[in-house]
Coordinates of C-alpha atoms in Angstrom, one line a residue:
M1055 CA -59.8 -43.8 71.8
R1056 CA -63.3 -42.2 71.6
P1057 CA -63.4 -38.6 72.8
E1058 CA -64.4 -38.7 76.5
K1059 CA -66.4 -41.8 75.8
E1060 CA -70.0 -41.3 74.7
P1061 CA -72.6 -43.6 76.4
R1062 CA -71.4 -47.2 75.7
R1063 CA -73.1 -49.0 72.9
K1064 CA -72.9 -52.4 74.7
A1065 CA -71.7 -53.1 78.2
K1066 CA -68.6 -55.2 78.5
T1067 CA -68.7 -57.8 81.2
R1068 CA -65.8 -60.2 80.5
E1069 CA -62.8 -60.0 82.8
V1070 CA -59.7 -58.7 81.0
S1071 CA -56.2 -58.8 82.5
I1072 CA -53.6 -56.7 80.8
R1073 CA -49.9 -56.8 81.7
G1074 CA -47.9 -53.6 81.2
I1075 CA -44.8 -52.0 82.6
P1076 CA -44.7 -51.5 86.4
V1077 CA -43.9 -47.9 87.0
S1078 CA -45.0 -46.9 90.5
H1079 CA -45.6 -49.2 93.4
G1080 CA -48.9 -49.7 95.1
V1081 CA -52.4 -51.2 94.6
A1082 CA -55.6 -49.5 93.6
I1083 CA -59.1 -50.7 93.3
G1084 CA -61.6 -48.3 91.8
A1085 CA -63.8 -47.3 88.8
V1086 CA -62.1 -46.6 85.5
Y1087 CA -62.2 -43.0 84.3
D1088 CA -61.1 -42.9 80.7
T1089 CA -59.9 -39.6 79.3
S1090 CA -58.7 -38.7 75.8
E1091 CA -57.3 -35.7 74.2
E1092 CA -59.0 -34.3 71.1
P1093 CA -56.8 -35.0 68.1
T1094 CA -55.0 -32.1 66.5
L1095 CA -56.2 -31.5 62.9
A1096 CA -53.1 -29.9 61.3
P1097 CA -52.8 -31.2 57.7
R1098 CA -49.7 -30.1 55.8
R1099 CA -50.1 -26.9 54.0
Q1100 CA -48.2 -24.2 52.3
V1101 CA -48.9 -20.4 52.1
D1102 CA -48.3 -17.7 49.6
A1103 CA -45.2 -15.6 49.9
G1104 CA -47.3 -12.6 50.9
H1105 CA -48.5 -14.5 54.1
V1106 CA -45.0 -15.4 55.4
E1107 CA -45.0 -12.6 58.0
D1108 CA -48.6 -13.5 59.0
E1109 CA -47.5 -17.1 59.7
R1110 CA -44.5 -16.0 61.7
A1111 CA -46.8 -13.8 63.7
R1112 CA -49.1 -16.8 64.4
L1113 CA -46.0 -18.8 65.5
N1114 CA -44.9 -16.0 67.8
A1115 CA -48.4 -15.8 69.3
A1116 CA -48.5 -19.6 69.8
A1117 CA -45.1 -19.5 71.5
A1118 CA -46.2 -16.7 73.8
A1119 CA -49.3 -18.7 74.8
S1120 CA -47.2 -21.8 75.3
R1121 CA -44.8 -20.0 77.6
K1122 CA -47.7 -18.7 79.6
Q1123 CA -49.1 -22.3 80.0
V1124 CA -45.7 -23.6 81.0
G1125 CA -45.5 -20.7 83.5
K1126 CA -48.8 -21.8 85.1
L1127 CA -47.5 -25.4 85.3
K1128 CA -44.4 -24.1 87.2
A1129 CA -46.6 -22.1 89.5
R1130 CA -48.4 -25.4 90.4
L1131 CA -45.1 -27.1 91.4
G1132 CA -45.4 -25.9 95.0
V1133 CA -48.4 -28.2 95.7
L1134 CA -46.5 -31.3 94.5
P1135 CA -44.3 -33.6 96.5
E1136 CA -40.6 -32.6 96.5
E1137 CA -39.6 -35.6 94.3
A1138 CA -42.2 -34.4 91.7
Q1139 CA -40.9 -30.9 91.9
E1140 CA -37.3 -32.0 91.4
E1141 CA -38.3 -34.0 88.4
L1142 CA -40.7 -31.5 86.8
A1143 CA -38.8 -28.2 87.4
P1144 CA -35.8 -29.0 85.1
L1145 CA -38.2 -30.3 82.5
L1146 CA -40.3 -27.2 82.5
D1147 CA -37.2 -25.1 82.4
A1148 CA -36.2 -27.0 79.3
Y1149 CA -39.7 -26.4 77.8
A1150 CA -39.3 -22.7 78.6
M1151 CA -36.0 -22.6 76.8
M1152 CA -37.4 -24.3 73.8
L1153 CA -40.2 -21.7 73.7
G1154 CA -37.6 -18.9 73.7
D1155 CA -34.9 -18.2 71.1
S1156 CA -34.4 -21.9 70.4
R1157 CA -33.3 -24.0 67.5
L1158 CA -36.9 -25.3 67.2
L1159 CA -38.5 -21.8 66.8
R1160 CA -35.6 -20.4 64.7
G1161 CA -35.9 -23.4 62.4
A1162 CA -39.6 -23.2 62.1
R1163 CA -39.4 -19.5 61.2
R1164 CA -36.8 -20.3 58.6
R1165 CA -39.0 -23.0 57.1
I1166 CA -41.9 -20.6 56.9
G1167 CA -39.8 -18.2 54.9
E1168 CA -37.8 -20.5 52.7
E1169 CA -40.3 -23.3 52.1
L1170 CA -43.5 -21.2 52.4
L1171 CA -44.9 -23.6 55.0
A1172 CA -47.8 -22.9 57.4
A1173 CA -46.6 -22.3 60.9
E1174 CA -47.9 -25.7 62.3
T1175 CA -46.3 -27.6 59.4
A1176 CA -43.0 -25.8 59.9
V1177 CA -43.1 -26.6 63.6
Q1178 CA -43.7 -30.3 63.0
D1179 CA -41.1 -30.6 60.3
E1180 CA -38.4 -28.9 62.4
A1181 CA -39.3 -30.9 65.5
E1182 CA -39.0 -34.2 63.6
A1183 CA -35.7 -33.1 62.1
I1184 CA -34.3 -32.2 65.5
A1185 CA -35.6 -35.5 67.1
A1186 CA -34.0 -37.5 64.3
V1187 CA -30.6 -36.0 65.0
I1188 CA -31.0 -36.6 68.7
L1189 CA -32.0 -40.3 68.2
A1190 CA -29.2 -40.9 65.8
A1191 CA -26.6 -39.8 68.3
K1192 CA -24.0 -42.5 69.3
D1193 CA -24.9 -42.8 73.0
D1194 CA -25.5 -45.9 75.2
D1195 CA -28.2 -44.0 77.1
K1196 CA -31.0 -44.7 74.6
P1197 CA -33.8 -44.0 77.2
G1198 CA -32.2 -40.5 77.7
L1199 CA -32.1 -39.9 74.0
K1200 CA -35.7 -40.8 73.7
R1201 CA -36.6 -38.5 76.5
R1202 CA -34.8 -35.6 74.8
A1203 CA -36.5 -36.3 71.5
G1204 CA -39.8 -36.5 73.4
E1205 CA -39.2 -33.1 74.9
V1206 CA -38.8 -31.5 71.5
R1207 CA -41.9 -33.3 70.2
E1208 CA -43.9 -32.3 73.3
I1209 CA -43.2 -28.6 72.7
A1210 CA -44.1 -29.0 69.0
R1211 CA -47.4 -30.7 70.1
R1212 CA -48.1 -27.8 72.4
L1213 CA -47.3 -25.2 69.8
T1214 CA -49.5 -27.0 67.2
R1215 CA -52.4 -27.2 69.6
N1216 CA -52.2 -23.5 70.2
L1217 CA -51.8 -22.8 66.5
T1218 CA -54.9 -24.7 65.7
A1219 CA -56.9 -23.7 68.8
T1220 CA -57.3 -27.4 69.8
P1221 CA -58.1 -27.7 73.6
F1222 CA -55.8 -29.7 75.9
R1223 CA -56.8 -32.6 78.0
S1224 CA -58.9 -31.7 81.0
L1225 CA -58.5 -33.7 84.2
K1226 CA -60.9 -31.6 86.3
G1227 CA -63.8 -34.1 86.2
V1228 CA -61.9 -37.1 87.5
P1229 CA -64.0 -38.5 90.4
Q1230 CA -62.5 -39.4 93.8
G1231 CA -60.8 -42.8 94.0
A1232 CA -60.8 -43.3 90.2
I1233 CA -58.3 -45.2 88.1
L1234 CA -57.3 -42.9 85.3
V1235 CA -57.0 -44.7 81.9
A1236 CA -55.6 -43.0 78.8
E1237 CA -53.8 -43.8 75.6
E1238 CA -50.9 -41.7 76.9
L1239 CA -50.1 -39.0 79.5
T1240 CA -47.6 -36.3 79.0
P1241 CA -45.4 -35.1 81.9
A1242 CA -47.5 -31.9 81.9
D1243 CA -50.7 -34.0 82.3
A1244 CA -49.0 -35.9 85.2
A1245 CA -48.2 -32.5 86.9
L1246 CA -52.0 -31.8 87.0
L1247 CA -52.8 -35.1 88.8
D1248 CA -53.9 -34.9 92.5
P1249 CA -52.4 -37.9 94.4
A1250 CA -55.2 -37.5 97.0
R1251 CA -57.9 -37.9 94.4
I1252 CA -56.6 -40.4 91.9
A1253 CA -56.2 -44.0 93.0
G1254 CA -54.1 -45.2 90.1
V1255 CA -53.0 -44.6 86.5
A1256 CA -52.8 -46.9 83.5
T1257 CA -51.9 -46.0 80.0
E1258 CA -51.6 -47.8 76.7
E1259 CA -48.3 -46.0 75.7
G1260 CA -45.3 -45.1 77.7
G1261 CA -42.4 -46.8 79.5
A1262 CA -40.5 -46.9 82.8
D1263 CA -37.8 -44.5 81.8
G1264 CA -39.8 -41.6 80.5
H1265 CA -40.5 -38.3 82.2
T1266 CA -44.2 -39.3 82.8
A1267 CA -43.1 -42.5 84.6
I1268 CA -40.7 -40.6 86.8
M1269 CA -43.4 -38.0 87.6
L1270 CA -45.9 -40.7 88.6
R1271 CA -43.4 -42.3 90.9
A1272 CA -42.6 -39.0 92.5
L1273 CA -46.3 -38.4 93.0
G1274 CA -46.7 -41.8 94.6
I1275 CA -49.6 -42.9 92.4
P1276 CA -49.8 -46.6 91.7
S1277 CA -49.2 -46.8 87.9
V1278 CA -48.8 -49.2 85.0
L1279 CA -47.8 -47.9 81.6
G1280 CA -47.5 -49.6 78.2
C1281 CA -50.7 -51.7 78.5
P1282 CA -51.5 -53.0 75.0
G1283 CA -55.2 -52.7 74.0
L1284 CA -56.1 -51.0 77.2
T1285 CA -58.3 -48.2 75.9
E1286 CA -60.2 -50.5 73.6
A1287 CA -60.9 -52.9 76.5
A1288 CA -61.7 -50.3 79.2
A1289 CA -65.0 -48.4 79.5
R1290 CA -65.8 -45.6 81.9
G1291 CA -67.2 -46.9 85.2
D1292 CA -65.7 -50.4 84.9
E1293 CA -64.3 -51.8 88.1
A1294 CA -60.6 -52.3 87.9
V1295 CA -57.8 -53.7 90.0
L1296 CA -54.4 -52.1 89.4
D1297 CA -51.1 -53.4 90.8
G1298 CA -48.3 -51.0 90.2
S1299 CA -45.7 -53.4 91.6
A1300 CA -46.7 -56.4 89.4
G1301 CA -47.5 -54.2 86.4
T1302 CA -51.0 -55.5 85.8
I1303 CA -54.5 -54.1 85.5
V1304 CA -57.6 -56.3 85.7
L1305 CA -60.8 -54.8 84.1
R1306 CA -64.1 -56.0 85.4
P1307 CA -62.5 -58.5 87.8
G1308 CA -64.3 -61.7 88.7
P1309 CA -64.5 -62.9 92.3
A1310 CA -61.0 -64.5 92.4
A1311 CA -59.3 -61.5 90.8
M1312 CA -61.2 -59.1 93.1
E1313 CA -60.2 -61.1 96.2
A1314 CA -56.6 -61.2 95.1
G1315 CA -56.7 -57.4 94.6
R1316 CA -58.2 -56.8 98.0
E1317 CA -55.5 -59.0 99.6
A1318 CA -52.8 -57.1 97.8
L1319 CA -54.4 -53.8 98.7
A1320 CA -54.6 -54.9 102.4
A1321 CA -51.0 -56.0 102.4
Y1322 CA -49.9 -52.6 100.9
A1323 CA -52.0 -50.7 103.4
K1324 CA -50.7 -52.8 106.3
E1325 CA -47.1 -52.0 105.2
K1326 CA -48.0 -48.3 105.2
T1327 CA -49.6 -48.5 108.6
R1328 CA -46.6 -50.4 110.0
L1329 CA -44.3 -47.7 108.8
G1330 CA -46.7 -45.1 110.2
K1331 CA -46.4 -46.5 113.7
L1332 CA -42.7 -45.8 113.6
R1333 CA -43.7 -42.1 114.0
R1334 CA -44.1 -42.7 117.7
L1335 CA -40.9 -44.7 118.2
P1336 CA -37.5 -43.1 118.8
S1337 CA -34.8 -43.0 116.0
V1338 CA -32.1 -44.9 117.9
T1339 CA -29.8 -47.8 117.0
L1340 CA -29.7 -51.1 118.8
D1341 CA -26.9 -49.8 120.9
A1342 CA -28.8 -46.7 121.9
E1343 CA -27.1 -44.2 119.6
E1344 CA -29.6 -41.5 118.7
V1345 CA -29.9 -40.5 115.0
E1346 CA -31.8 -37.3 114.3
L1347 CA -34.1 -37.5 111.3
Q1348 CA -35.2 -34.2 110.0
A1349 CA -37.3 -33.1 106.9
N1350 CA -36.5 -30.9 104.0
L1351 CA -39.3 -28.4 103.4
E1352 CA -40.0 -26.6 100.1
I1353 CA -43.2 -24.7 101.0
P1354 CA -45.4 -24.3 104.1
A1355 CA -48.1 -26.5 102.6
E1356 CA -45.9 -29.5 103.2
L1357 CA -46.0 -29.1 107.0
P1358 CA -48.8 -31.7 107.6
L1359 CA -46.7 -34.3 105.8
I1360 CA -43.7 -33.5 108.0
A1361 CA -45.8 -33.9 111.1
Q1362 CA -47.2 -37.3 109.9
A1363 CA -43.7 -38.6 109.2
G1364 CA -42.5 -37.9 112.7
A1365 CA -39.7 -35.6 111.7
Q1366 CA -37.5 -34.1 114.4
G1367 CA -37.6 -30.6 113.0
I1368 CA -36.7 -29.2 109.6
G1369 CA -33.1 -29.7 108.5
L1370 CA -33.4 -27.7 105.3
L1371 CA -36.0 -25.0 104.7
R1372 CA -35.5 -23.8 101.1
T1373 CA -36.6 -20.1 101.0
E1374 CA -36.9 -19.8 97.2
F1375 CA -40.7 -20.1 97.5
L1376 CA -40.8 -16.6 99.0
F1377 CA -39.4 -15.2 95.8
M1378 CA -41.2 -17.2 93.1
N1379 CA -44.3 -16.4 91.2
R1380 CA -44.4 -12.8 92.3
E1381 CA -43.6 -9.5 90.6
D1382 CA -41.7 -7.9 93.5
L1383 CA -39.2 -8.9 96.1
P1384 CA -40.5 -9.9 99.6
D1385 CA -39.5 -7.5 102.3
E1386 CA -38.5 -8.3 105.8
D1387 CA -42.0 -8.3 107.1
A1388 CA -43.3 -10.6 104.4
Q1389 CA -40.5 -13.0 105.1
F1390 CA -41.1 -12.9 108.8
H1391 CA -44.7 -13.8 108.5
A1392 CA -43.9 -16.6 106.1
Y1393 CA -41.4 -18.1 108.6
A1394 CA -43.9 -17.7 111.4
Q1395 CA -46.2 -20.1 109.5
I1396 CA -43.5 -22.7 109.8
V1397 CA -41.7 -22.1 113.1
G1398 CA -44.9 -21.7 115.1
P1399 CA -46.5 -25.1 114.3
L1400 CA -43.3 -27.0 114.9
A1401 CA -43.7 -26.2 118.7
G1402 CA -40.0 -26.0 119.6
D1403 CA -38.5 -28.3 117.0
Q1404 CA -35.5 -26.8 115.3
V1405 CA -35.8 -25.2 111.8
T1406 CA -32.7 -24.7 109.6
I1407 CA -33.4 -21.9 107.2
R1408 CA -31.3 -21.7 104.1
V1409 CA -31.0 -18.2 102.8
L1410 CA -31.9 -17.6 99.1
D1411 CA -30.0 -19.9 96.8
W1412 CA -30.6 -18.2 93.4
G1413 CA -28.5 -18.6 90.3
G1414 CA -27.5 -21.3 87.9
E1415 CA -30.5 -23.2 86.7
K1416 CA -33.0 -21.3 88.8
D1417 CA -35.2 -18.6 87.4
I1418 CA -37.0 -16.2 89.7
E1419 CA -38.8 -13.5 87.8
A1420 CA -38.9 -10.9 90.6
L1421 CA -35.1 -11.2 91.0
A1422 CA -34.5 -11.1 87.3
E1423 CA -36.4 -7.8 87.2
G1424 CA -35.3 -6.5 90.6
I1425 CA -31.5 -6.9 90.1
E1426 CA -29.1 -7.4 87.3
P1427 CA -29.3 -11.1 86.3
Y1428 CA -25.8 -12.0 87.4
H1429 CA -26.5 -15.7 86.9
A1430 CA -26.5 -15.2 83.1
G1431 CA -23.5 -16.5 81.3
P1432 CA -22.1 -19.4 79.3
N1433 CA -21.9 -21.6 82.3
P1434 CA -24.4 -20.4 85.0
A1435 CA -23.9 -23.3 87.3
L1436 CA -20.3 -22.1 87.8
G1437 CA -21.2 -18.4 87.9
L1438 CA -22.5 -15.9 90.5
R1439 CA -25.0 -18.0 92.5
G1440 CA -25.8 -18.8 96.1
I1441 CA -23.8 -16.9 98.7
R1442 CA -21.7 -15.3 95.9
M1443 CA -24.8 -13.5 94.6
L1444 CA -26.0 -12.6 98.1
L1445 CA -22.7 -11.0 99.0
K1446 CA -22.9 -8.9 95.8
R1447 CA -26.4 -7.8 96.8
P1448 CA -26.1 -7.6 100.6
E1449 CA -29.5 -5.9 100.9
L1450 CA -31.1 -9.3 100.0
L1451 CA -29.1 -11.0 102.7
E1452 CA -29.8 -8.3 105.3
A1453 CA -33.6 -8.6 104.8
Q1454 CA -33.5 -12.4 105.2
F1455 CA -31.2 -12.2 108.2
A1456 CA -33.5 -9.7 109.9
A1457 CA -36.6 -11.8 109.3
I1458 CA -34.9 -14.9 110.6
L1459 CA -33.5 -13.2 113.7
R1460 CA -37.0 -11.8 114.5
I1461 CA -38.6 -15.3 114.2
A1462 CA -35.8 -16.8 116.3
A1463 CA -37.6 -15.3 119.3
Q1464 CA -40.5 -17.7 118.7
G1465 CA -38.5 -20.9 118.3
P1466 CA -35.1 -22.5 117.7
V1467 CA -33.7 -21.7 114.2
R1468 CA -30.4 -22.0 112.4
I1469 CA -29.2 -20.1 109.3
L1470 CA -27.6 -22.0 106.4
L1471 CA -25.5 -20.3 103.7
P1472 CA -25.7 -21.9 100.3
M1473 CA -22.9 -22.6 97.8
V1474 CA -20.0 -21.7 100.2
T1475 CA -16.6 -22.4 98.7
V1476 CA -14.1 -20.5 100.8
P1477 CA -13.9 -19.5 104.5
S1478 CA -14.1 -15.8 103.7
E1479 CA -17.6 -16.1 102.4
V1480 CA -18.8 -17.3 105.8
A1481 CA -16.8 -14.5 107.5
Q1482 CA -18.3 -11.8 105.3
A1483 CA -21.8 -13.2 105.8
R1484 CA -21.2 -13.2 109.6
E1485 CA -20.2 -9.6 109.5
I1486 CA -23.5 -8.7 107.8
Y1487 CA -25.4 -11.0 110.2
E1488 CA -24.0 -9.4 113.4
R1489 CA -24.5 -5.9 112.0
V1490 CA -28.2 -6.7 111.3
A1491 CA -28.5 -8.1 114.8
R1492 CA -27.0 -4.9 116.4
R1493 CA -29.4 -2.8 114.4
L1494 CA -32.5 -4.8 115.5
R1495 CA -31.4 -4.6 119.1
R1496 CA -31.0 -0.9 118.9
K1497 CA -34.6 -0.7 117.7
G1498 CA -35.7 -2.8 120.7
V1499 CA -36.7 -5.8 118.6
P1500 CA -36.8 -9.0 120.8
L1501 CA -34.0 -11.3 119.8
P1502 CA -32.6 -14.5 121.5
E1503 CA -29.7 -13.7 123.8
K1504 CA -27.5 -16.1 121.8
L1505 CA -27.8 -15.5 118.0
P1506 CA -28.9 -18.6 116.0
P1507 CA -26.0 -20.6 114.6
L1508 CA -24.7 -19.7 111.2
G1509 CA -23.8 -22.7 109.1
A1510 CA -22.3 -23.5 105.7
M1511 CA -23.6 -25.9 103.0
I1512 CA -20.8 -28.2 101.8
E1513 CA -21.8 -28.9 98.2
T1514 CA -18.7 -28.4 96.1
P1515 CA -15.3 -30.3 96.1
G1516 CA -13.6 -27.0 97.0
A1517 CA -15.8 -26.6 100.1
A1518 CA -15.3 -30.2 101.2
L1519 CA -11.5 -30.0 100.8
A1520 CA -11.4 -26.7 102.7
A1521 CA -13.8 -28.0 105.3
D1522 CA -11.3 -27.8 108.1
A1523 CA -10.8 -24.0 107.4
I1524 CA -14.5 -23.3 106.8
A1525 CA -15.2 -25.1 110.1
L1526 CA -13.3 -22.3 111.9
E1527 CA -15.8 -19.7 110.6
A1528 CA -19.1 -21.7 110.6
D1529 CA -21.2 -23.0 113.4
F1530 CA -22.3 -26.2 111.6
F1531 CA -22.2 -28.0 108.3
A1532 CA -24.9 -29.4 106.1
I1533 CA -23.6 -31.6 103.4
G1534 CA -25.6 -31.3 100.2
T1535 CA -24.8 -34.5 98.4
N1536 CA -26.8 -33.8 95.3
D1537 CA -24.7 -30.8 94.2
L1538 CA -21.6 -32.3 95.7
A1539 CA -21.9 -35.3 93.4
M1540 CA -22.8 -33.1 90.4
Y1541 CA -19.8 -30.8 90.8
T1542 CA -17.4 -33.6 91.7
L1543 CA -18.3 -35.8 88.7
A1544 CA -19.1 -32.9 86.3
V1545 CA -22.5 -34.5 85.7
D1546 CA -25.9 -32.8 85.4
R1547 CA -28.6 -35.3 86.1
A1548 CA -31.0 -33.4 83.8
E1549 CA -28.7 -34.0 80.8
A1550 CA -29.7 -37.3 79.3
E1551 CA -26.3 -37.8 77.7
V1552 CA -24.4 -37.9 81.0
A1553 CA -27.1 -38.7 83.6
H1554 CA -25.9 -42.3 83.8
L1555 CA -22.6 -41.1 85.1
Y1556 CA -24.2 -39.5 88.2
D1557 CA -23.2 -41.7 91.1
P1558 CA -23.3 -40.6 94.8
L1559 CA -21.4 -43.8 95.6
H1560 CA -18.4 -42.8 93.5
P1561 CA -15.4 -43.1 95.8
A1562 CA -14.5 -39.4 95.1
V1563 CA -17.9 -38.3 96.4
L1564 CA -17.7 -40.5 99.4
R1565 CA -14.2 -39.3 100.3
L1566 CA -15.3 -35.7 100.2
V1567 CA -18.3 -36.5 102.4
Q1568 CA -15.8 -38.2 104.8
F1569 CA -13.4 -35.3 104.8
A1570 CA -16.0 -32.7 105.5
T1571 CA -17.6 -34.9 108.2
E1572 CA -14.3 -35.5 110.0
A1573 CA -13.4 -31.8 109.8
A1574 CA -16.6 -31.0 111.7
L1575 CA -16.3 -33.8 114.2
R1576 CA -12.8 -32.8 115.1
L1577 CA -14.2 -29.4 116.3
R1578 CA -17.3 -31.1 117.9
M1579 CA -19.4 -29.2 115.4
P1580 CA -22.8 -30.4 114.2
V1581 CA -22.8 -31.9 110.8
S1582 CA -25.7 -33.3 108.7
V1583 CA -26.4 -34.7 105.3
C1584 CA -29.4 -33.2 103.5
G1585 CA -29.1 -34.6 100.0
E1586 CA -30.8 -37.6 98.5
M1587 CA -28.3 -39.9 100.1
A1588 CA -29.9 -39.1 103.4
G1589 CA -33.3 -40.5 102.4
N1590 CA -31.9 -43.7 100.9
P1591 CA -32.3 -46.5 103.5
R1592 CA -29.6 -48.5 101.8
L1593 CA -27.0 -45.8 102.5
V1594 CA -27.9 -45.1 106.1
P1595 CA -25.4 -47.7 107.5
L1596 CA -22.6 -46.1 105.5
L1597 CA -23.4 -42.5 106.6
L1598 CA -23.7 -43.6 110.2
G1599 CA -20.4 -45.4 109.9
L1600 CA -18.8 -42.2 108.6
G1601 CA -19.9 -40.3 111.7
I1602 CA -23.1 -38.7 110.5
R1603 CA -25.8 -38.5 113.2
T1604 CA -28.3 -36.1 111.6
L1605 CA -30.0 -36.8 108.3
S1606 CA -32.5 -34.5 106.5
M1607 CA -34.7 -35.8 103.8
N1608 CA -38.0 -35.7 102.1
A1609 CA -40.6 -36.3 104.8
S1610 CA -42.0 -39.5 103.0
A1611 CA -38.6 -41.2 103.4
I1612 CA -38.4 -40.8 107.1
P1613 CA -40.3 -43.9 108.2
R1614 CA -38.2 -46.3 106.1
V1615 CA -35.0 -44.6 107.2
K1616 CA -36.0 -44.8 110.8
Q1617 CA -36.9 -48.5 110.4
V1618 CA -33.4 -49.2 109.2
V1619 CA -31.7 -47.1 111.9
R1620 CA -33.5 -49.2 114.6
T1621 CA -31.9 -52.4 113.2
L1622 CA -28.3 -51.1 113.2
Q1623 CA -25.3 -51.1 115.6
I1624 CA -22.8 -48.3 115.3
D1625 CA -19.8 -50.5 115.6
D1626 CA -21.0 -52.6 112.6
C1627 CA -21.6 -49.4 110.6
A1628 CA -18.1 -48.1 111.4
R1629 CA -16.5 -51.4 110.3
F1630 CA -18.6 -51.4 107.1
A1631 CA -17.7 -47.8 106.3
R1632 CA -14.0 -48.5 106.7
R1633 CA -14.4 -51.4 104.2
V1634 CA -16.3 -49.2 101.8
M1635 CA -13.7 -46.4 101.9
E1636 CA -10.9 -48.8 101.0
Q1637 CA -12.6 -49.5 97.7
S1638 CA -11.8 -47.7 94.4
D1639 CA -14.4 -49.3 92.2
P1640 CA -17.9 -47.7 92.3
K1641 CA -19.4 -51.1 91.2
R1642 CA -17.8 -52.9 94.1
I1643 CA -19.0 -50.2 96.5
Q1644 CA -22.5 -50.6 95.2
E1645 CA -22.3 -54.4 95.7
L1646 CA -21.1 -53.9 99.3
V1647 CA -23.9 -51.4 100.1
M1648 CA -26.6 -53.7 98.6
A1649 CA -25.2 -56.7 100.5
F1650 CA -25.1 -54.9 103.8
G1651 CA -28.6 -53.6 103.4
E1652 CA -30.2 -56.9 102.5
P1653 CA -31.2 -58.0 106.1
A1654 CA -32.8 -54.6 106.8
A1655 CA -34.3 -54.3 103.4
A1656 CA -35.9 -57.7 103.8
R1657 CA -37.8 -56.4 106.8
D1658 CA -39.1 -53.4 104.9

């Protein structure tokens, strides 16, 4: 592809239709904006023995520059939709690990010394050697293996561009409403896309299972990848019709193709409008059972999306944003002002604030520097994280409790404790909570007469099986089905080798959800689901049948979930849930869920 397309030598006028891989639903009509990345010129070369340390120093400098770039990408996560954050965060964490004391860098340094290779040659050779080992692994998950090999090659590419001072692709000049065309986009490129600005994306390379495809779906940008001959056929400024559902892009469309594109765009817009109208309608079943649909919130900037979706408050406010991308820990006042930005605009709707959930895979620089990194260890996901860490460092918990108690005077809030596994953790947290409340009252700080409820997240098998005991200490439950499935099945979705084993419909996961729900309902205690299951319209009948009446999800999922709720009757859901819970085969459960959801899905 020509670098950023010089003026065209000859205008192309013939209509060209290219079929690729449908990646992200939606229709876009707009002008092509082609973008290419300057090729890296890094011919193989060797160095004299006297320059080995110089090459290793160059490699260290390139790694430091790459880590800084990845850090900037992580800082941008906050402006992306939640799905995009969930996809990109673990990937960037993997990038950061590979830019540390990794096999890639250790191997490259060894090659510099033993084979007298230039730094960029050593990086490329080591990356290809690692990728070859990954791809040769005996694993049925071939797309996962390709993603892992691609991650290694992407880091090698970044190191090489920094070693050779080759600039990266710039997306700053993309005009409003353009369809971005490129040979290939990396996940890092996708993270820089603005969904409000770019109408669609088409690339010559790529597939449906890669990180870039997942990112584009999370961003909600209509996209088609793997379009053969695209960059040769397209020219900047060409009119184009892109259909992300059909997997086609038509360049320089004639009257018929343009009319078909307009009809598809109108149908897509009509569907979005129809779902938008649901905002004003109540979330009730056909037999008048109310189902509360709340939103998960990552950062205050997402508040407008929550309002547009018609959420009934916030069912999960993650507070990690307060601690990230800063050099010091936020004090009580800083946290209070941050909560005020959220509680105030919600005008009386409830906000459930989860206290800091740090540890495991999460990396917060201010905490790493401010306290001993307790999360370090051979198995951090099973180490000191969530409420365990907070009880070890109660000053962190006290500051959050104080800020939340102060904001409770301005609107209804609840407090949620993460990673609870035993009743004593809730009891210990409540002692700190009540002590903080007494201190604030002595100081004359306005607090609500009745303290906000203190709840527990149920996200481990231990917590679910001990739910009846935990319910005696907690005021409400929030079932986090993402971690619950992960810990129950011993599967990390970010690990390509086992990601295919992750299944929230596994009977063990469903029985734990049922056990925790029934424990709460016996005590007439509020219980909600706030994992991905809550935002899946197909699973709504099952969750309602198990007794759940509050669902918290990404704001964009609320309209479709509400649409399904309004087609259901609770008795039907209960009978369906009983039938599902009798099954022991995950595939049979999947079949039942898909069959039950067909009528509602057909009306989507």
